[in-house]
Amino acid sequence: MAPPLPLVFLLMIHGVCTQLFDWGVSYSPSHICALKDSTVIMRCTYKYDDDYKIKKVFWTKTLVKDKEEPPDLSKDPEYSQRLQYLGDKQQNCTIRLSHVTLKDSHMYYFRFITDKPDGKWIGKPGVTLTVTDLQVESPERVTEGDSVTLRCKSSCALTDRATFIWYRNSLKILTENKYSNKLSLNPVRREDSGRYSCAVDGHTHISPAVQLNVMYPPVKPVIFISPACVIVEGDSVTLNCISDSNPPAEISWFKGGTFVGSGRIFSISKISSDDSGEYKCKSTNEYGEKYSDAVTLNVMYSPRNVSVLMNGSGVIVEGDSVTLNCISDSNPPALNFSWFKENEPSAVGSGQSFSALQSGRFYCQAHNQHGSQRSDAVTVTDHRGAGWLVWVVITVACAIFTIMITIILYTIQKKRINCRSAIHEYENDPRTDPSEGTYTGLDLKSRSSDLYNTLPTVHPRPAVHQSGSSEYENLSPQQDATVR
């Protein structure tokens, strides 16, 4: 006897519910955040009724209509080499997907098919896979002394506990908390400038590097000179100012206290002695400025402006010579000097001073290791013979003059003596007539003294006084004094 219809319906409903509760797919975890280029394991289990037998299992990422079968992921060329089924055909449906890319971010489903037409199942919702890369978050520009924090960021929270690794300029940095995705620089230093990247231990993926730019004022610049050896007039010389600063500094050049140029390199194409001196460079940016130490350019050059300096008039006199000095301008100072006489091929002397013992035209030549130059010629005159003759003439003339003066003085003295004697004799002469003039009684012819020849002539009176009388006897004392 068949059961009543309602009972049959209830039994059918019970069977369906039993099937629904016994069939299903479980994912653990249902959300996975994986790093780019890493390997992901999607853990999965499934259940079905014991009366059914598994005919086919596969994974897919595409949902289709009920009557269509979704594509098998293992048949997809993009997955076929990277997907490996780890489970069995009973309960375990775990798979491994290697070298995941950002394109692999998707929801994946497990599908199994039994031997009965109504025994097909797809696990919905599936497991969500998010593939992320790493990015370093950093301030673009900081100032030395600031507190700076860098972060290693991903688009999702990594499923596995990650150990973070930090790199600066591709070199690993030791951090205090390796499980933190933060890197603290407090305070930040100029040495911290560089390209930073991060990674997760056990994974090959490394984030793109970002530049941390630490700003600071210039340090003391240093000048390099090229060539570094001896600088000779006419050389090309380059001064290079090296300065560490961020941002790069502007460079100014000074000779002494005078501005002479700008730019990191200061060049002098054909250097001259006028370019000798002390040079400095100044490094300036928005955070400060610094001066370098001074460097000295000592430009060497061969002798120039060579000339001869004579002491005196350049005339050689008896017992003497003319000293000639060679004067020159050179760097280093000239130490070798040669003396030449015009029209003579070989040198006649050496040294800065030269004594000329003969007449002629002389010049000098100054030498240093960079060259030589000669002076104009100077004339030396030898007057030693003419000087002796002049000396003799002057000596003879002086002697003659002395003799003549002596004779004249002697003659004058003698005449004075004779005049006095004659007057005395006249006064005592008995032949003198007192009535005659004062000088009439003198017998000029009978006197041998020439002194009387010089006396003026006095005309005689007509009468001659008698012997023994004298005109001087009648002279008054005043007249007598006049005669004397």
Short mmCIF file of C-alpha atoms in Angstrom, two decimals:
data_model
loop_
_atom_site.label_atom_id
_atom_site.label_comp_id
_atom_site.label_asym_id
_atom_site.label_seq_id
_atom_site.Cartn_x
_atom_site.Cartn_y
_atom_site.Cartn_z
CA MET A 1 0.00 0.00 0.00
CA ALA A 2 1.52 3.31 -1.07
CA PRO A 3 2.00 6.09 1.44
CA PRO A 4 -0.19 9.10 1.26
CA LEU A 5 0.89 11.90 -1.05
CA PRO A 6 1.78 14.42 1.63
CA LEU A 7 4.06 11.95 3.30
CA VAL A 8 5.88 11.27 0.01
CA PHE A 9 6.38 15.02 -0.50
CA LEU A 10 7.79 15.40 2.96
CA LEU A 11 10.25 12.59 2.38
CA MET A 12 11.46 14.23 -0.85
CA ILE A 13 11.96 17.57 0.88
CA HIS A 14 13.92 15.86 3.60
CA GLY A 15 16.23 14.25 1.05
CA VAL A 16 16.92 17.55 -0.69
CA CYS A 17 17.68 19.30 2.58
CA THR A 18 19.98 16.50 3.61
CA GLN A 19 21.86 16.84 0.32
CA LEU A 20 22.14 20.60 0.67
CA PHE A 21 23.55 20.38 4.14
CA ASP A 22 26.04 17.71 3.27
CA TRP A 23 27.45 19.34 0.13
CA GLY A 24 29.75 22.38 0.07
CA VAL A 25 33.24 23.99 -0.33
CA SER A 26 35.22 25.79 2.40
CA TYR A 27 38.16 28.16 1.84
CA SER A 28 40.70 29.04 4.53
CA PRO A 29 41.31 31.93 4.48
CA SER A 30 38.68 33.36 2.25
CA HIS A 31 40.75 36.52 1.64
CA ILE A 32 44.44 36.39 0.75
CA CYS A 33 46.79 39.40 0.38
CA ALA A 34 49.97 38.32 -1.34
CA LEU A 35 53.07 40.12 -2.52
CA LYS A 36 53.80 40.40 -6.17
CA ASP A 37 56.00 37.58 -7.45
CA SER A 38 55.30 35.48 -4.37
CA THR A 39 53.72 31.99 -4.15
CA VAL A 40 50.16 31.68 -2.83
CA ILE A 41 48.50 28.57 -1.35
CA MET A 42 44.70 28.57 -1.46
CA ARG A 43 43.54 26.04 1.13
CA CYS A 44 40.25 24.35 0.34
CA THR A 45 38.03 21.46 1.45
CA TYR A 46 34.77 20.15 0.02
CA LYS A 47 31.93 17.80 0.98
CA TYR A 48 29.37 15.75 -0.93
CA ASP A 49 27.03 12.79 -0.34
CA ASP A 50 28.60 9.38 0.06
CA ASP A 51 26.33 7.99 -2.63
CA TYR A 52 28.13 10.09 -5.18
CA LYS A 53 31.51 9.60 -6.70
CA ILE A 54 33.83 12.44 -7.78
CA LYS A 55 34.28 12.48 -11.50
CA LYS A 56 36.11 15.84 -12.06
CA VAL A 57 37.56 18.70 -9.95
CA PHE A 58 39.08 22.03 -11.07
CA TRP A 59 39.44 25.72 -10.20
CA THR A 60 38.04 28.61 -12.16
CA LYS A 61 37.76 32.36 -11.90
CA THR A 62 34.73 32.70 -14.14
CA LEU A 63 31.08 32.14 -13.31
CA VAL A 64 28.79 31.01 -16.12
CA LYS A 65 25.12 30.10 -16.59
CA ASP A 66 23.81 26.91 -15.07
CA LYS A 67 23.93 24.78 -18.21
CA GLU A 68 27.49 25.87 -19.14
CA GLU A 69 30.69 24.67 -17.60
CA PRO A 70 33.18 27.35 -16.38
CA PRO A 71 36.68 27.22 -17.90
CA ASP A 72 39.27 25.13 -16.13
CA LEU A 73 42.03 27.41 -14.84
CA SER A 74 44.67 24.75 -15.42
CA LYS A 75 43.89 24.94 -19.12
CA ASP A 76 44.50 28.72 -19.24
CA PRO A 77 47.97 29.47 -20.74
CA GLU A 78 48.51 32.27 -18.20
CA TYR A 79 48.08 29.79 -15.32
CA SER A 80 48.97 26.40 -16.67
CA GLN A 81 52.67 26.67 -15.77
CA ARG A 82 52.08 28.32 -12.40
CA LEU A 83 49.08 26.43 -10.99
CA GLN A 84 49.53 23.16 -9.13
CA TYR A 85 46.68 21.10 -7.58
CA LEU A 86 47.79 19.87 -4.17
CA GLY A 87 44.59 18.22 -2.99
CA ASP A 88 42.94 14.89 -3.73
CA LYS A 89 39.62 13.93 -5.33
CA GLN A 90 37.97 13.16 -2.05
CA GLN A 91 37.96 16.18 0.28
CA ASN A 92 41.08 18.34 -0.20
CA CYS A 93 41.01 20.91 -2.99
CA THR A 94 44.08 23.02 -2.07
CA ILE A 95 46.11 24.58 -4.90
CA ARG A 96 49.39 26.52 -5.20
CA LEU A 97 49.81 29.53 -7.51
CA SER A 98 53.36 30.78 -7.99
CA HIS A 99 54.83 34.06 -9.27
CA VAL A 100 51.63 35.92 -8.80
CA THR A 101 51.23 39.23 -10.57
CA LEU A 102 48.96 42.18 -10.07
CA LYS A 103 46.74 40.73 -12.82
CA ASP A 104 46.16 37.65 -10.69
CA SER A 105 44.06 39.68 -8.25
CA HIS A 106 40.66 37.98 -8.55
CA MET A 107 38.06 35.72 -6.89
CA TYR A 108 38.71 32.02 -7.47
CA TYR A 109 36.18 29.15 -7.22
CA PHE A 110 36.47 25.40 -6.76
CA ARG A 111 34.21 23.17 -8.93
CA PHE A 112 33.57 19.47 -8.59
CA ILE A 113 31.41 17.16 -10.71
CA THR A 114 30.11 13.76 -9.59
CA ASP A 115 28.94 10.75 -11.50
CA LYS A 116 25.28 11.74 -11.28
CA PRO A 117 23.64 14.45 -13.34
CA ASP A 118 22.47 16.33 -10.28
CA GLY A 119 25.85 16.01 -8.53
CA LYS A 120 27.63 19.25 -9.61
CA TRP A 121 28.86 21.91 -7.23
CA ILE A 122 30.78 25.21 -7.31
CA GLY A 123 31.98 26.86 -4.10
CA LYS A 124 30.47 30.28 -3.94
CA PRO A 125 31.60 32.75 -2.76
CA GLY A 126 35.13 31.85 -3.67
CA VAL A 127 38.50 32.87 -2.23
CA THR A 128 39.56 36.43 -2.91
CA LEU A 129 43.21 36.93 -3.92
CA THR A 130 44.68 40.43 -3.85
CA VAL A 131 48.20 40.79 -5.20
CA THR A 132 50.05 43.86 -4.07
CA ASP A 133 53.43 45.44 -4.55
CA LEU A 134 55.38 47.55 -2.05
CA GLN A 135 55.80 51.30 -2.14
CA VAL A 136 57.96 53.50 0.07
CA GLU A 137 56.18 56.58 1.33
CA SER A 138 58.66 59.35 2.11
CA PRO A 139 58.69 63.15 2.24
CA GLU A 140 60.37 64.47 -0.86
CA ARG A 141 62.43 67.15 0.86
CA VAL A 142 63.53 67.46 4.49
CA THR A 143 66.01 69.65 6.35
CA GLU A 144 68.91 68.32 8.35
CA GLY A 145 67.82 67.91 11.98
CA ASP A 146 64.17 67.16 11.22
CA SER A 147 62.36 64.00 12.38
CA VAL A 148 61.49 61.78 9.39
CA THR A 149 59.46 58.55 9.11
CA LEU A 150 59.42 56.34 6.00
CA ARG A 151 56.65 53.75 5.48
CA CYS A 152 56.66 50.55 3.46
CA LYS A 153 53.12 50.43 2.11
CA SER A 154 51.03 47.79 0.35
CA SER A 155 47.53 47.95 -1.06
CA CYS A 156 46.32 45.38 1.47
CA ALA A 157 47.34 43.91 4.78
CA LEU A 158 49.61 40.97 4.09
CA THR A 159 48.09 37.71 5.16
CA ASP A 160 51.29 36.31 6.60
CA ARG A 161 53.16 38.15 9.31
CA ALA A 162 55.86 40.02 7.45
CA THR A 163 59.43 40.82 8.43
CA PHE A 164 60.35 44.07 6.72
CA ILE A 165 63.76 44.81 5.30
CA TRP A 166 64.98 48.31 4.47
CA TYR A 167 67.62 49.30 1.94
CA ARG A 168 69.46 52.57 1.36
CA ASN A 169 71.28 52.73 -1.95
CA SER A 170 70.77 48.94 -2.26
CA LEU A 171 72.51 48.29 1.10
CA LYS A 172 70.52 46.67 3.91
CA ILE A 173 69.77 48.85 6.95
CA LEU A 174 69.49 47.35 10.42
CA THR A 175 66.29 48.41 12.15
CA GLU A 176 65.15 48.06 15.76
CA ASN A 177 61.67 46.67 14.98
CA LYS A 178 61.89 44.32 12.04
CA TYR A 179 58.12 43.64 12.09
CA SER A 180 57.27 47.31 11.59
CA ASN A 181 56.78 48.73 8.18
CA LYS A 182 58.13 52.09 9.43
CA LEU A 183 61.67 53.45 9.35
CA SER A 184 62.33 56.38 11.69
CA LEU A 185 65.22 58.83 11.20
CA ASN A 186 65.29 61.14 14.19
CA PRO A 187 67.08 63.42 13.68
CA VAL A 188 67.76 63.05 10.00
CA ARG A 189 71.33 63.75 8.89
CA ARG A 190 72.87 64.67 5.57
CA GLU A 191 74.35 61.17 5.46
CA ASP A 192 70.78 59.80 5.40
CA SER A 193 70.24 61.19 1.91
CA GLY A 194 69.80 58.42 -0.63
CA ARG A 195 67.45 56.04 -2.41
CA TYR A 196 65.31 53.95 -0.06
CA SER A 197 63.46 50.72 -0.83
CA CYS A 198 61.80 47.99 1.24
CA ALA A 199 61.07 44.30 0.98
CA VAL A 200 59.59 41.43 2.99
CA ASP A 201 61.90 38.75 4.25
CA GLY A 202 61.50 35.53 2.31
CA HIS A 203 60.19 37.28 -0.79
CA THR A 204 62.08 38.41 -3.84
CA HIS A 205 59.96 41.45 -4.51
CA ILE A 206 61.59 44.79 -3.60
CA SER A 207 59.78 48.09 -3.77
CA PRO A 208 60.82 50.79 -6.20
CA ALA A 209 63.39 53.09 -4.61
CA VAL A 210 62.47 56.63 -3.65
CA GLN A 211 64.86 59.49 -3.07
CA LEU A 212 65.14 61.06 0.36
CA ASN A 213 66.53 64.55 -0.12
CA VAL A 214 68.11 66.00 3.03
CA MET A 215 68.88 69.71 2.71
CA TYR A 216 71.85 71.30 4.49
CA PRO A 217 74.08 74.37 4.20
CA PRO A 218 77.46 74.23 2.43
CA VAL A 219 80.41 72.72 4.20
CA LYS A 220 83.73 74.54 3.89
CA PRO A 221 84.72 74.37 0.21
CA VAL A 222 88.14 73.27 -0.99
CA ILE A 223 90.05 74.62 -4.01
CA PHE A 224 92.04 72.37 -6.33
CA ILE A 225 94.55 73.92 -8.74
CA SER A 226 95.43 72.44 -12.11
CA PRO A 227 98.26 72.14 -12.93
CA ALA A 228 99.29 71.51 -9.34
CA CYS A 229 103.00 71.97 -10.08
CA VAL A 230 104.91 75.12 -11.04
CA ILE A 231 102.83 77.71 -12.92
CA VAL A 232 104.71 79.61 -15.61
CA GLU A 233 103.52 82.78 -17.33
CA GLY A 234 101.47 81.85 -20.40
CA ASP A 235 100.12 78.58 -18.94
CA SER A 236 96.41 77.75 -18.75
CA VAL A 237 95.35 77.41 -15.11
CA THR A 238 92.07 76.04 -13.69
CA LEU A 239 90.76 76.52 -10.16
CA ASN A 240 88.09 74.04 -9.07
CA CYS A 241 85.90 74.81 -6.04
CA ILE A 242 84.53 71.64 -4.43
CA SER A 243 81.65 72.19 -2.00
CA ASP A 244 79.28 69.73 -0.37
CA SER A 245 75.80 71.21 0.01
CA ASN A 246 72.17 70.45 -0.72
CA PRO A 247 70.77 72.03 -2.77
CA PRO A 248 73.91 72.60 -4.84
CA ALA A 249 75.57 75.87 -3.95
CA GLU A 250 76.34 78.87 -6.12
CA ILE A 251 80.07 79.51 -6.33
CA SER A 252 81.72 82.96 -6.33
CA TRP A 253 85.45 83.66 -6.82
CA PHE A 254 87.51 86.40 -5.19
CA LYS A 255 91.08 87.60 -5.65
CA GLY A 256 91.95 89.30 -2.41
CA GLY A 257 88.67 91.03 -1.67
CA THR A 258 87.68 91.61 -5.31
CA PHE A 259 85.04 89.52 -7.09
CA VAL A 260 86.56 87.97 -10.22
CA GLY A 261 84.08 85.32 -11.39
CA SER A 262 81.40 82.73 -10.67
CA GLY A 263 80.83 79.04 -11.31
CA ARG A 264 82.44 75.95 -9.89
CA ILE A 265 85.43 76.26 -12.26
CA PHE A 266 87.49 79.44 -12.67
CA SER A 267 89.87 79.34 -15.64
CA ILE A 268 92.72 81.63 -16.73
CA SER A 269 93.70 80.77 -20.30
CA LYS A 270 97.03 82.64 -20.49
CA ILE A 271 98.14 83.48 -17.01
CA SER A 272 100.43 86.44 -16.37
CA SER A 273 102.32 87.74 -13.37
CA ASP A 274 99.44 90.18 -12.77
CA ASP A 275 97.28 87.13 -11.93
CA SER A 276 99.52 86.20 -9.00
CA GLY A 277 97.84 86.50 -5.63
CA GLU A 278 95.48 84.84 -3.16
CA TYR A 279 92.19 83.34 -4.38
CA LYS A 280 89.11 82.21 -2.43
CA CYS A 281 85.77 80.72 -3.40
CA LYS A 282 82.45 81.20 -1.60
CA SER A 283 79.75 78.52 -1.56
CA THR A 284 76.18 79.77 -1.02
CA ASN A 285 72.74 78.17 -0.88
CA GLU A 286 69.47 79.06 0.84
CA TYR A 287 70.65 77.50 4.11
CA GLY A 288 73.98 79.35 4.48
CA GLU A 289 77.36 80.17 3.00
CA LYS A 290 80.99 79.21 3.55
CA TYR A 291 84.38 80.53 2.33
CA SER A 292 87.29 78.32 1.39
CA ASP A 293 90.82 78.82 2.63
CA ALA A 294 92.90 81.07 0.39
CA VAL A 295 95.21 79.52 -2.18
CA THR A 296 98.15 81.40 -3.67
CA LEU A 297 98.92 81.53 -7.37
CA ASN A 298 102.64 82.19 -7.73
CA VAL A 299 103.26 82.80 -11.42
CA MET A 300 106.86 82.25 -12.52
CA TYR A 301 108.35 84.27 -15.36
CA SER A 302 111.72 84.88 -17.01
CA PRO A 303 113.74 88.08 -16.43
CA ARG A 304 112.37 91.29 -17.91
CA ASN A 305 113.01 95.03 -17.65
CA VAL A 306 116.72 94.27 -17.39
CA SER A 307 118.82 97.42 -17.06
CA VAL A 308 122.31 98.55 -15.97
CA LEU A 309 122.72 100.98 -13.09
CA MET A 310 126.05 102.93 -12.90
CA ASN A 311 127.48 104.57 -9.83
CA GLY A 312 128.73 108.02 -10.77
CA SER A 313 129.09 109.52 -14.21
CA GLY A 314 130.56 106.49 -15.88
CA VAL A 315 134.01 108.10 -16.21
CA ILE A 316 137.08 106.15 -15.11
CA VAL A 317 139.63 108.39 -13.37
CA GLU A 318 143.13 107.62 -12.05
CA GLY A 319 143.15 104.87 -9.42
CA ASP A 320 139.43 104.10 -9.75
CA SER A 321 136.90 102.03 -11.76
CA VAL A 322 133.21 102.26 -12.67
CA THR A 323 130.84 99.78 -10.90
CA LEU A 324 127.91 98.54 -12.95
CA ASN A 325 124.86 96.81 -11.36
CA CYS A 326 122.45 94.56 -13.29
CA ILE A 327 118.81 95.15 -12.27
CA SER A 328 115.98 92.81 -13.38
CA ASP A 329 112.39 91.77 -12.62
CA SER A 330 111.84 87.99 -12.55
CA ASN A 331 110.23 85.16 -10.57
CA PRO A 332 112.13 83.48 -9.10
CA PRO A 333 114.74 86.25 -8.79
CA ALA A 334 117.59 85.96 -11.25
CA LEU A 335 120.74 84.57 -9.65
CA ASN A 336 122.96 84.31 -12.71
CA PHE A 337 124.25 87.41 -14.48
CA SER A 338 126.66 87.68 -17.41
CA TRP A 339 128.46 90.84 -18.59
CA PHE A 340 129.39 91.57 -22.17
CA LYS A 341 131.28 94.27 -24.01
CA GLU A 342 129.81 95.20 -27.36
CA ASN A 343 131.46 93.59 -30.35
CA GLU A 344 133.10 90.93 -28.16
CA PRO A 345 131.67 87.41 -28.45
CA SER A 346 132.42 86.09 -24.98
CA ALA A 347 131.44 87.35 -21.54
CA VAL A 348 133.78 89.69 -19.74
CA GLY A 349 132.34 89.13 -16.26
CA SER A 350 129.66 87.54 -14.10
CA GLY A 351 127.66 88.41 -11.00
CA GLN A 352 125.13 91.11 -10.37
CA SER A 353 127.90 93.78 -10.02
CA PHE A 354 130.74 94.35 -12.47
CA SER A 355 133.76 96.71 -12.25
CA ALA A 356 134.65 98.29 -15.59
CA LEU A 357 138.37 99.03 -15.88
CA GLN A 358 138.35 100.20 -19.46
CA SER A 359 136.20 102.29 -21.71
CA GLY A 360 133.52 100.77 -23.93
CA ARG A 361 129.83 99.91 -24.12
CA PHE A 362 128.76 97.24 -21.68
CA TYR A 363 125.50 95.31 -21.14
CA CYS A 364 124.35 92.50 -18.84
CA GLN A 365 122.22 89.40 -19.29
CA ALA A 366 120.04 88.08 -16.43
CA HIS A 367 119.11 84.36 -16.19
CA ASN A 368 116.67 82.18 -14.24
CA GLN A 369 115.29 78.70 -14.95
CA HIS A 370 112.55 80.13 -17.14
CA GLY A 371 114.68 82.19 -19.52
CA SER A 372 116.97 85.20 -19.89
CA GLN A 373 117.00 88.77 -21.15
CA ARG A 374 119.76 91.32 -21.90
CA SER A 375 119.87 94.98 -21.04
CA ASP A 376 120.62 97.99 -23.20
CA ALA A 377 124.31 98.93 -23.34
CA VAL A 378 125.81 101.78 -21.30
CA THR A 379 128.97 103.72 -22.12
CA VAL A 380 132.04 103.84 -19.85
CA THR A 381 134.72 106.49 -20.63
CA ASP A 382 138.38 106.20 -19.60
CA HIS A 383 139.82 109.68 -18.72
CA ARG A 384 142.80 108.56 -16.71
CA GLY A 385 145.52 110.15 -19.15
CA ALA A 386 143.71 113.47 -19.56
CA GLY A 387 143.23 113.71 -15.85
CA TRP A 388 146.98 113.37 -15.17
CA LEU A 389 147.79 116.16 -17.65
CA VAL A 390 145.22 118.44 -16.13
CA TRP A 391 146.63 117.70 -12.72
CA VAL A 392 150.15 118.55 -13.89
CA VAL A 393 149.00 121.81 -15.52
CA ILE A 394 147.08 122.83 -12.46
CA THR A 395 150.02 121.99 -10.20
CA VAL A 396 152.49 123.98 -12.33
CA ALA A 397 150.09 126.91 -12.56
CA CYS A 398 149.62 126.92 -8.81
CA ALA A 399 153.40 126.83 -8.30
CA ILE A 400 154.01 129.71 -10.70
CA PHE A 401 151.22 131.73 -9.14
CA THR A 402 152.69 131.12 -5.69
CA ILE A 403 156.17 132.20 -6.82
CA MET A 404 154.86 135.37 -8.46
CA ILE A 405 152.90 136.36 -5.39
CA THR A 406 155.98 135.74 -3.27
CA ILE A 407 158.17 137.92 -5.51
CA ILE A 408 155.63 140.72 -5.60
CA LEU A 409 155.25 140.71 -1.85
CA TYR A 410 159.02 140.61 -1.40
CA THR A 411 159.54 143.53 -3.83
CA ILE A 412 156.92 145.66 -2.14
CA GLN A 413 158.47 144.97 1.23
CA LYS A 414 161.94 145.85 -0.01
CA LYS A 415 160.80 149.11 -1.57
CA ARG A 416 159.24 150.13 1.69
CA ILE A 417 162.50 149.52 3.51
CA ASN A 418 164.61 151.42 0.93
CA CYS A 419 162.22 154.36 0.93
CA ARG A 420 162.55 154.77 4.63
CA SER A 421 166.35 154.61 4.42
CA ALA A 422 166.50 157.22 1.65
CA ILE A 423 164.37 159.66 3.57
CA HIS A 424 166.55 159.26 6.57
CA GLU A 425 169.74 159.91 4.54
CA TYR A 426 168.23 162.93 2.89
CA GLU A 427 167.37 164.50 6.15
CA ASN A 428 170.95 164.15 7.32
CA ASP A 429 172.63 165.15 4.03
CA PRO A 430 174.60 168.52 4.46
CA ARG A 431 174.20 169.29 0.79
CA THR A 432 170.55 169.73 0.98
CA ASP A 433 169.51 173.42 0.53
CA PRO A 434 166.75 174.28 2.90
CA SER A 435 165.49 177.00 0.61
CA GLU A 436 164.76 174.58 -2.16
CA GLY A 437 161.85 172.38 -2.46
CA THR A 438 161.55 169.23 -0.49
CA TYR A 439 162.83 166.88 -3.23
CA THR A 440 165.05 169.29 -5.20
CA GLY A 441 168.15 168.63 -3.11
CA LEU A 442 168.08 164.97 -3.94
CA ASP A 443 170.58 164.02 -6.57
CA LEU A 444 168.63 161.46 -8.48
CA LYS A 445 171.51 160.36 -10.56
CA SER A 446 173.78 159.91 -7.62
CA ARG A 447 171.32 157.60 -5.84
CA SER A 448 171.64 154.02 -6.71
CA SER A 449 168.32 152.99 -5.31
CA ASP A 450 165.61 152.37 -7.84
CA LEU A 451 163.06 153.41 -5.34
CA TYR A 452 163.63 157.04 -6.12
CA ASN A 453 162.91 156.50 -9.75
CA THR A 454 159.36 155.91 -8.81
CA LEU A 455 159.02 159.20 -6.90
CA PRO A 456 157.35 162.11 -8.69
CA THR A 457 159.63 164.86 -10.07
CA VAL A 458 159.71 168.16 -8.13
CA HIS A 459 160.89 171.24 -10.04
CA PRO A 460 163.98 172.94 -8.29
CA ARG A 461 163.90 176.43 -7.01
CA PRO A 462 166.31 179.11 -8.51
CA ALA A 463 168.51 179.49 -5.48
CA VAL A 464 170.48 176.69 -3.92
CA HIS A 465 170.76 176.75 -0.23
CA GLN A 466 174.07 176.64 1.46
CA SER A 467 175.73 173.55 2.57
CA GLY A 468 174.63 172.23 5.90
CA SER A 469 171.23 173.83 5.80
CA SER A 470 168.13 171.76 5.34
CA GLU A 471 164.71 172.72 4.28
CA TYR A 472 163.33 170.12 6.64
CA GLU A 473 164.61 172.16 9.52
CA ASN A 474 162.10 174.86 8.72
CA LEU A 475 159.19 172.40 8.37
CA SER A 476 156.56 172.53 10.94
CA PRO A 477 155.77 169.38 12.83
CA GLN A 478 152.66 168.87 10.69
CA GLN A 479 154.63 169.18 7.45
CA ASP A 480 157.25 166.85 8.72
CA ALA A 481 154.66 164.26 9.46
CA THR A 482 153.27 164.55 5.98
CA VAL A 483 156.63 163.85 4.38
CA ARG A 484 157.11 160.88 6.55
#
